[in-house]
């Protein structure tokens, strides 16, 4: 039985992310994605006829994966966070686990994101898609700091996202490459950051 279009698109998009993360933008071709996905030649171009469509599919899939992962790691929104230091500890532990995954298991996906971000500077439509996709994670960050008692959730959420982005870039592509922070170090850093943002009872 042939695979459904959504399943085939996920396969193609996941393969494109892998190609982009390993070989960069120049290596991202329809033929390379076919090979990475173990699909017959021409499969990727059948679903995504242009390079722009292929890049857009990568953006959509990256956002889908990131939001699903963040929801898995985030404290359950149906359960109130403990107040004060206990709540900060729960949040810091969850975010540190997510960052550790990005730095290790999902390293190639993060490198693909950086390649895509640079390419988007030359393609306004792609940049708009990236910005739109990133809003979901920022809404989640805003909800988290609000639950922790922030008196300025939009600003504190922006600071939290900037910290996470900075840690990831520094460790994967910046001057800190090759020296990953431990999960315990990330927990300590996040506890200090969140404590400064949110009043402790």
PDB file of C-alpha atoms in Angstrom:
ATOM      1  CA  UNK A   1       0.000   0.000   0.000  1.00  0.00           C
ATOM      2  CA  UNK A   2       1.522   3.392  -0.992  1.00  0.00           C
ATOM      3  CA  UNK A   3       2.351   5.829   1.765  1.00  0.00           C
ATOM      4  CA  UNK A   4      -0.010   8.758   2.292  1.00  0.00           C
ATOM      5  CA  UNK A   5       1.039  12.219   1.143  1.00  0.00           C
ATOM      6  CA  UNK A   6       1.543  13.537   4.718  1.00  0.00           C
ATOM      7  CA  UNK A   7       3.735  10.547   5.613  1.00  0.00           C
ATOM      8  CA  UNK A   8       5.790  10.898   2.422  1.00  0.00           C
ATOM      9  CA  UNK A   9       6.178  14.642   3.005  1.00  0.00           C
ATOM     10  CA  UNK A  10       7.459  13.983   6.533  1.00  0.00           C
ATOM     11  CA  UNK A  11       9.963  11.499   5.147  1.00  0.00           C
ATOM     12  CA  UNK A  12      11.165  13.987   2.538  1.00  0.00           C
ATOM     13  CA  UNK A  13      11.295  16.897   4.984  1.00  0.00           C
ATOM     14  CA  UNK A  14      13.200  14.889   7.589  1.00  0.00           C
ATOM     15  CA  UNK A  15      15.705  13.803   4.946  1.00  0.00           C
ATOM     16  CA  UNK A  16      16.073  17.398   3.763  1.00  0.00           C
ATOM     17  CA  UNK A  17      16.845  18.500   7.316  1.00  0.00           C
ATOM     18  CA  UNK A  18      19.540  15.833   7.548  1.00  0.00           C
ATOM     19  CA  UNK A  19      21.087  16.848   4.217  1.00  0.00           C
ATOM     20  CA  UNK A  20      20.991  20.524   5.153  1.00  0.00           C
ATOM     21  CA  UNK A  21      22.560  19.932   8.565  1.00  0.00           C
ATOM     22  CA  UNK A  22      25.357  17.726   7.232  1.00  0.00           C
ATOM     23  CA  UNK A  23      26.107  19.216   3.814  1.00  0.00           C
ATOM     24  CA  UNK A  24      24.852  22.796   4.091  1.00  0.00           C
ATOM     25  CA  UNK A  25      22.675  24.797   1.734  1.00  0.00           C
ATOM     26  CA  UNK A  26      24.831  24.054  -1.305  1.00  0.00           C
ATOM     27  CA  UNK A  27      24.390  20.346  -0.736  1.00  0.00           C
ATOM     28  CA  UNK A  28      20.606  20.549  -0.482  1.00  0.00           C
ATOM     29  CA  UNK A  29      19.340  19.219  -3.803  1.00  0.00           C
ATOM     30  CA  UNK A  30      16.303  17.195  -4.748  1.00  0.00           C
ATOM     31  CA  UNK A  31      18.554  14.328  -5.753  1.00  0.00           C
ATOM     32  CA  UNK A  32      20.438  14.409  -2.427  1.00  0.00           C
ATOM     33  CA  UNK A  33      17.150  14.340  -0.506  1.00  0.00           C
ATOM     34  CA  UNK A  34      15.918  11.374  -2.566  1.00  0.00           C
ATOM     35  CA  UNK A  35      19.091   9.502  -1.674  1.00  0.00           C
ATOM     36  CA  UNK A  36      18.940  10.405   2.026  1.00  0.00           C
ATOM     37  CA  UNK A  37      15.280   9.339   2.217  1.00  0.00           C
ATOM     38  CA  UNK A  38      15.981   6.151   0.246  1.00  0.00           C
ATOM     39  CA  UNK A  39      13.341   7.135  -2.300  1.00  0.00           C
ATOM     40  CA  UNK A  40      13.309   6.638  -6.082  1.00  0.00           C
ATOM     41  CA  UNK A  41      14.906   9.495  -8.062  1.00  0.00           C
ATOM     42  CA  UNK A  42      12.400  12.232  -8.751  1.00  0.00           C
ATOM     43  CA  UNK A  43      10.310  11.622  -5.618  1.00  0.00           C
ATOM     44  CA  UNK A  44      11.255  14.877  -3.903  1.00  0.00           C
ATOM     45  CA  UNK A  45      10.742  16.992  -7.009  1.00  0.00           C
ATOM     46  CA  UNK A  46       7.322  15.376  -7.505  1.00  0.00           C
ATOM     47  CA  UNK A  47       6.132  16.762  -4.170  1.00  0.00           C
ATOM     48  CA  UNK A  48       8.303  19.888  -4.006  1.00  0.00           C
ATOM     49  CA  UNK A  49       9.052  21.114  -7.492  1.00  0.00           C
ATOM     50  CA  UNK A  50      11.282  24.072  -6.664  1.00  0.00           C
ATOM     51  CA  UNK A  51      14.182  24.679  -4.302  1.00  0.00           C
ATOM     52  CA  UNK A  52      12.098  27.347  -2.579  1.00  0.00           C
ATOM     53  CA  UNK A  53       9.323  24.823  -1.924  1.00  0.00           C
ATOM     54  CA  UNK A  54      11.892  22.402  -0.500  1.00  0.00           C
ATOM     55  CA  UNK A  55      13.231  25.049   1.881  1.00  0.00           C
ATOM     56  CA  UNK A  56       9.704  26.009   2.943  1.00  0.00           C
ATOM     57  CA  UNK A  57       8.966  22.356   3.723  1.00  0.00           C
ATOM     58  CA  UNK A  58      12.076  22.236   5.904  1.00  0.00           C
ATOM     59  CA  UNK A  59      10.880  25.301   7.853  1.00  0.00           C
ATOM     60  CA  UNK A  60       7.447  23.784   8.418  1.00  0.00           C
ATOM     61  CA  UNK A  61       8.916  20.492   9.607  1.00  0.00           C
ATOM     62  CA  UNK A  62      11.474  22.150  11.900  1.00  0.00           C
ATOM     63  CA  UNK A  63       8.759  24.183  13.603  1.00  0.00           C
ATOM     64  CA  UNK A  64       6.579  21.080  13.957  1.00  0.00           C
ATOM     65  CA  UNK A  65       9.401  19.060  15.548  1.00  0.00           C
ATOM     66  CA  UNK A  66      10.548  21.868  17.850  1.00  0.00           C
ATOM     67  CA  UNK A  67       7.084  22.652  19.150  1.00  0.00           C
ATOM     68  CA  UNK A  68       6.371  18.979  19.784  1.00  0.00           C
ATOM     69  CA  UNK A  69       9.672  18.603  21.635  1.00  0.00           C
ATOM     70  CA  UNK A  70       9.124  21.713  23.687  1.00  0.00           C
ATOM     71  CA  UNK A  71       5.673  20.490  24.693  1.00  0.00           C
ATOM     72  CA  UNK A  72       7.146  17.140  25.722  1.00  0.00           C
ATOM     73  CA  UNK A  73       9.776  18.797  27.911  1.00  0.00           C
ATOM     74  CA  UNK A  74       7.738  21.690  29.295  1.00  0.00           C
ATOM     75  CA  UNK A  75       6.023  21.425  32.681  1.00  0.00           C
ATOM     76  CA  UNK A  76       2.432  20.264  32.254  1.00  0.00           C
ATOM     77  CA  UNK A  77       0.344  23.400  31.711  1.00  0.00           C
ATOM     78  CA  UNK A  78      -2.648  21.721  33.355  1.00  0.00           C
ATOM     79  CA  UNK A  79      -0.738  21.404  36.615  1.00  0.00           C
ATOM     80  CA  UNK A  80       0.207  24.584  38.508  1.00  0.00           C
ATOM     81  CA  UNK A  81       3.938  25.077  38.949  1.00  0.00           C
ATOM     82  CA  UNK A  82       5.120  25.171  42.541  1.00  0.00           C
ATOM     83  CA  UNK A  83       5.696  28.688  43.767  1.00  0.00           C
ATOM     84  CA  UNK A  84       9.070  30.259  44.378  1.00  0.00           C
ATOM     85  CA  UNK A  85      12.306  28.309  44.098  1.00  0.00           C
ATOM     86  CA  UNK A  86      10.568  24.982  43.545  1.00  0.00           C
ATOM     87  CA  UNK A  87       8.836  26.282  40.409  1.00  0.00           C
ATOM     88  CA  UNK A  88      12.055  27.770  39.075  1.00  0.00           C
ATOM     89  CA  UNK A  89      13.818  24.437  39.675  1.00  0.00           C
ATOM     90  CA  UNK A  90      11.158  22.510  37.728  1.00  0.00           C
ATOM     91  CA  UNK A  91      11.297  24.952  34.805  1.00  0.00           C
ATOM     92  CA  UNK A  92      15.102  25.084  34.742  1.00  0.00           C
ATOM     93  CA  UNK A  93      15.360  21.296  34.708  1.00  0.00           C
ATOM     94  CA  UNK A  94      12.874  20.977  31.842  1.00  0.00           C
ATOM     95  CA  UNK A  95      14.532  23.634  29.688  1.00  0.00           C
ATOM     96  CA  UNK A  96      18.007  22.242  30.365  1.00  0.00           C
ATOM     97  CA  UNK A  97      16.854  18.790  29.230  1.00  0.00           C
ATOM     98  CA  UNK A  98      15.499  20.281  26.011  1.00  0.00           C
ATOM     99  CA  UNK A  99      18.744  22.193  25.337  1.00  0.00           C
ATOM    100  CA  UNK A 100      20.807  19.081  26.030  1.00  0.00           C
ATOM    101  CA  UNK A 101      18.761  17.177  23.474  1.00  0.00           C
ATOM    102  CA  UNK A 102      19.330  19.958  20.918  1.00  0.00           C
ATOM    103  CA  UNK A 103      23.086  19.843  21.579  1.00  0.00           C
ATOM    104  CA  UNK A 104      23.426  16.078  21.285  1.00  0.00           C
ATOM    105  CA  UNK A 105      20.672  13.892  19.820  1.00  0.00           C
ATOM    106  CA  UNK A 106      19.273  16.690  17.644  1.00  0.00           C
ATOM    107  CA  UNK A 107      22.575  18.345  16.754  1.00  0.00           C
ATOM    108  CA  UNK A 108      22.176  17.920  12.982  1.00  0.00           C
ATOM    109  CA  UNK A 109      18.725  19.471  13.126  1.00  0.00           C
ATOM    110  CA  UNK A 110      20.102  22.525  14.918  1.00  0.00           C
ATOM    111  CA  UNK A 111      22.877  22.915  12.349  1.00  0.00           C
ATOM    112  CA  UNK A 112      20.216  22.738   9.639  1.00  0.00           C
ATOM    113  CA  UNK A 113      18.415  25.585  11.375  1.00  0.00           C
ATOM    114  CA  UNK A 114      21.504  27.779  11.253  1.00  0.00           C
ATOM    115  CA  UNK A 115      22.013  27.025   7.567  1.00  0.00           C
ATOM    116  CA  UNK A 116      18.366  27.860   6.951  1.00  0.00           C
ATOM    117  CA  UNK A 117      18.541  31.106   8.942  1.00  0.00           C
ATOM    118  CA  UNK A 118      21.464  32.364   6.869  1.00  0.00           C
ATOM    119  CA  UNK A 119      19.738  31.422   3.632  1.00  0.00           C
ATOM    120  CA  UNK A 120      16.587  33.210   4.800  1.00  0.00           C
ATOM    121  CA  UNK A 121      18.487  36.501   4.937  1.00  0.00           C
ATOM    122  CA  UNK A 122      18.576  36.318   1.149  1.00  0.00           C
ATOM    123  CA  UNK A 123      14.982  35.161   0.767  1.00  0.00           C
ATOM    124  CA  UNK A 124      12.365  37.434   2.382  1.00  0.00           C
ATOM    125  CA  UNK A 125       9.555  34.896   2.010  1.00  0.00           C
ATOM    126  CA  UNK A 126      11.598  32.256   3.786  1.00  0.00           C
ATOM    127  CA  UNK A 127      12.518  34.725   6.525  1.00  0.00           C
ATOM    128  CA  UNK A 128       8.835  35.509   7.052  1.00  0.00           C
ATOM    129  CA  UNK A 129       8.093  31.792   7.456  1.00  0.00           C
ATOM    130  CA  UNK A 130      10.893  31.386  10.007  1.00  0.00           C
ATOM    131  CA  UNK A 131       9.690  34.365  12.021  1.00  0.00           C
ATOM    132  CA  UNK A 132       6.111  33.117  11.967  1.00  0.00           C
ATOM    133  CA  UNK A 133       7.205  29.649  13.004  1.00  0.00           C
ATOM    134  CA  UNK A 134       9.259  30.959  15.909  1.00  0.00           C
ATOM    135  CA  UNK A 135       6.291  32.730  17.436  1.00  0.00           C
ATOM    136  CA  UNK A 136       4.888  29.492  18.818  1.00  0.00           C
ATOM    137  CA  UNK A 137       7.976  28.823  20.951  1.00  0.00           C
ATOM    138  CA  UNK A 138       8.006  32.426  22.118  1.00  0.00           C
ATOM    139  CA  UNK A 139       4.383  32.129  23.192  1.00  0.00           C
ATOM    140  CA  UNK A 140       5.332  29.045  25.201  1.00  0.00           C
ATOM    141  CA  UNK A 141       8.216  30.932  26.836  1.00  0.00           C
ATOM    142  CA  UNK A 142       5.874  33.802  27.689  1.00  0.00           C
ATOM    143  CA  UNK A 143       3.357  31.407  29.249  1.00  0.00           C
ATOM    144  CA  UNK A 144       6.114  29.767  31.306  1.00  0.00           C
ATOM    145  CA  UNK A 145       7.546  32.949  32.825  1.00  0.00           C
ATOM    146  CA  UNK A 146       4.012  34.176  33.464  1.00  0.00           C
ATOM    147  CA  UNK A 147       3.324  31.020  35.482  1.00  0.00           C
ATOM    148  CA  UNK A 148       6.546  31.628  37.404  1.00  0.00           C
ATOM    149  CA  UNK A 149       5.358  35.092  38.424  1.00  0.00           C
ATOM    150  CA  UNK A 150       7.180  37.394  36.013  1.00  0.00           C
ATOM    151  CA  UNK A 151       6.057  41.005  36.199  1.00  0.00           C
ATOM    152  CA  UNK A 152       7.048  41.572  32.546  1.00  0.00           C
ATOM    153  CA  UNK A 153       6.412  38.313  30.662  1.00  0.00           C
ATOM    154  CA  UNK A 154       7.077  39.533  27.086  1.00  0.00           C
ATOM    155  CA  UNK A 155      10.477  40.978  27.993  1.00  0.00           C
ATOM    156  CA  UNK A 156      11.482  38.062  30.191  1.00  0.00           C
ATOM    157  CA  UNK A 157      10.381  35.542  27.549  1.00  0.00           C
ATOM    158  CA  UNK A 158      12.541  37.358  25.006  1.00  0.00           C
ATOM    159  CA  UNK A 159      15.502  37.171  27.392  1.00  0.00           C
ATOM    160  CA  UNK A 160      14.920  33.458  28.022  1.00  0.00           C
ATOM    161  CA  UNK A 161      14.727  32.657  24.296  1.00  0.00           C
ATOM    162  CA  UNK A 162      17.854  34.745  23.632  1.00  0.00           C
ATOM    163  CA  UNK A 163      19.730  32.847  26.355  1.00  0.00           C
ATOM    164  CA  UNK A 164      18.716  29.483  24.887  1.00  0.00           C
ATOM    165  CA  UNK A 165      19.573  30.541  21.339  1.00  0.00           C
ATOM    166  CA  UNK A 166      22.922  31.884  22.503  1.00  0.00           C
ATOM    167  CA  UNK A 167      23.854  28.704  24.341  1.00  0.00           C
ATOM    168  CA  UNK A 168      22.985  26.577  21.323  1.00  0.00           C
ATOM    169  CA  UNK A 169      24.806  28.690  18.761  1.00  0.00           C
ATOM    170  CA  UNK A 170      27.915  29.115  20.903  1.00  0.00           C
ATOM    171  CA  UNK A 171      28.200  25.383  21.553  1.00  0.00           C
ATOM    172  CA  UNK A 172      27.385  24.193  18.038  1.00  0.00           C
ATOM    173  CA  UNK A 173      28.711  26.847  15.677  1.00  0.00           C
ATOM    174  CA  UNK A 174      30.361  29.611  17.682  1.00  0.00           C
ATOM    175  CA  UNK A 175      33.570  30.067  19.633  1.00  0.00           C
ATOM    176  CA  UNK A 176      32.457  27.495  22.194  1.00  0.00           C
ATOM    177  CA  UNK A 177      32.150  24.721  19.615  1.00  0.00           C
ATOM    178  CA  UNK A 178      33.465  21.413  20.867  1.00  0.00           C
ATOM    179  CA  UNK A 179      32.896  22.231  24.527  1.00  0.00           C
ATOM    180  CA  UNK A 180      29.294  21.472  25.309  1.00  0.00           C
ATOM    181  CA  UNK A 181      27.849  22.635  28.618  1.00  0.00           C
ATOM    182  CA  UNK A 182      26.666  19.805  30.830  1.00  0.00           C
ATOM    183  CA  UNK A 183      23.014  19.473  31.672  1.00  0.00           C
ATOM    184  CA  UNK A 184      23.835  20.292  35.308  1.00  0.00           C
ATOM    185  CA  UNK A 185      25.575  23.502  34.218  1.00  0.00           C
ATOM    186  CA  UNK A 186      22.563  24.473  32.136  1.00  0.00           C
ATOM    187  CA  UNK A 187      20.221  23.838  35.061  1.00  0.00           C
ATOM    188  CA  UNK A 188      22.332  26.135  37.249  1.00  0.00           C
ATOM    189  CA  UNK A 189      22.462  28.871  34.606  1.00  0.00           C
ATOM    190  CA  UNK A 190      18.731  28.701  34.010  1.00  0.00           C
ATOM    191  CA  UNK A 191      17.894  28.751  37.692  1.00  0.00           C
ATOM    192  CA  UNK A 192      19.975  31.889  38.089  1.00  0.00           C
ATOM    193  CA  UNK A 193      18.324  33.526  35.058  1.00  0.00           C
ATOM    194  CA  UNK A 194      14.771  32.601  36.030  1.00  0.00           C
ATOM    195  CA  UNK A 195      15.348  33.630  39.637  1.00  0.00           C
ATOM    196  CA  UNK A 196      16.406  37.082  38.466  1.00  0.00           C
ATOM    197  CA  UNK A 197      13.255  37.373  36.347  1.00  0.00           C
ATOM    198  CA  UNK A 198      10.665  36.027  38.739  1.00  0.00           C
ATOM    199  CA  UNK A 199      10.061  36.989  42.363  1.00  0.00           C
ATOM    200  CA  UNK A 200      10.626  34.126  44.777  1.00  0.00           C
ATOM    201  CA  UNK A 201       8.352  33.582  47.716  1.00  0.00           C
TER     202      UNK A 201
END
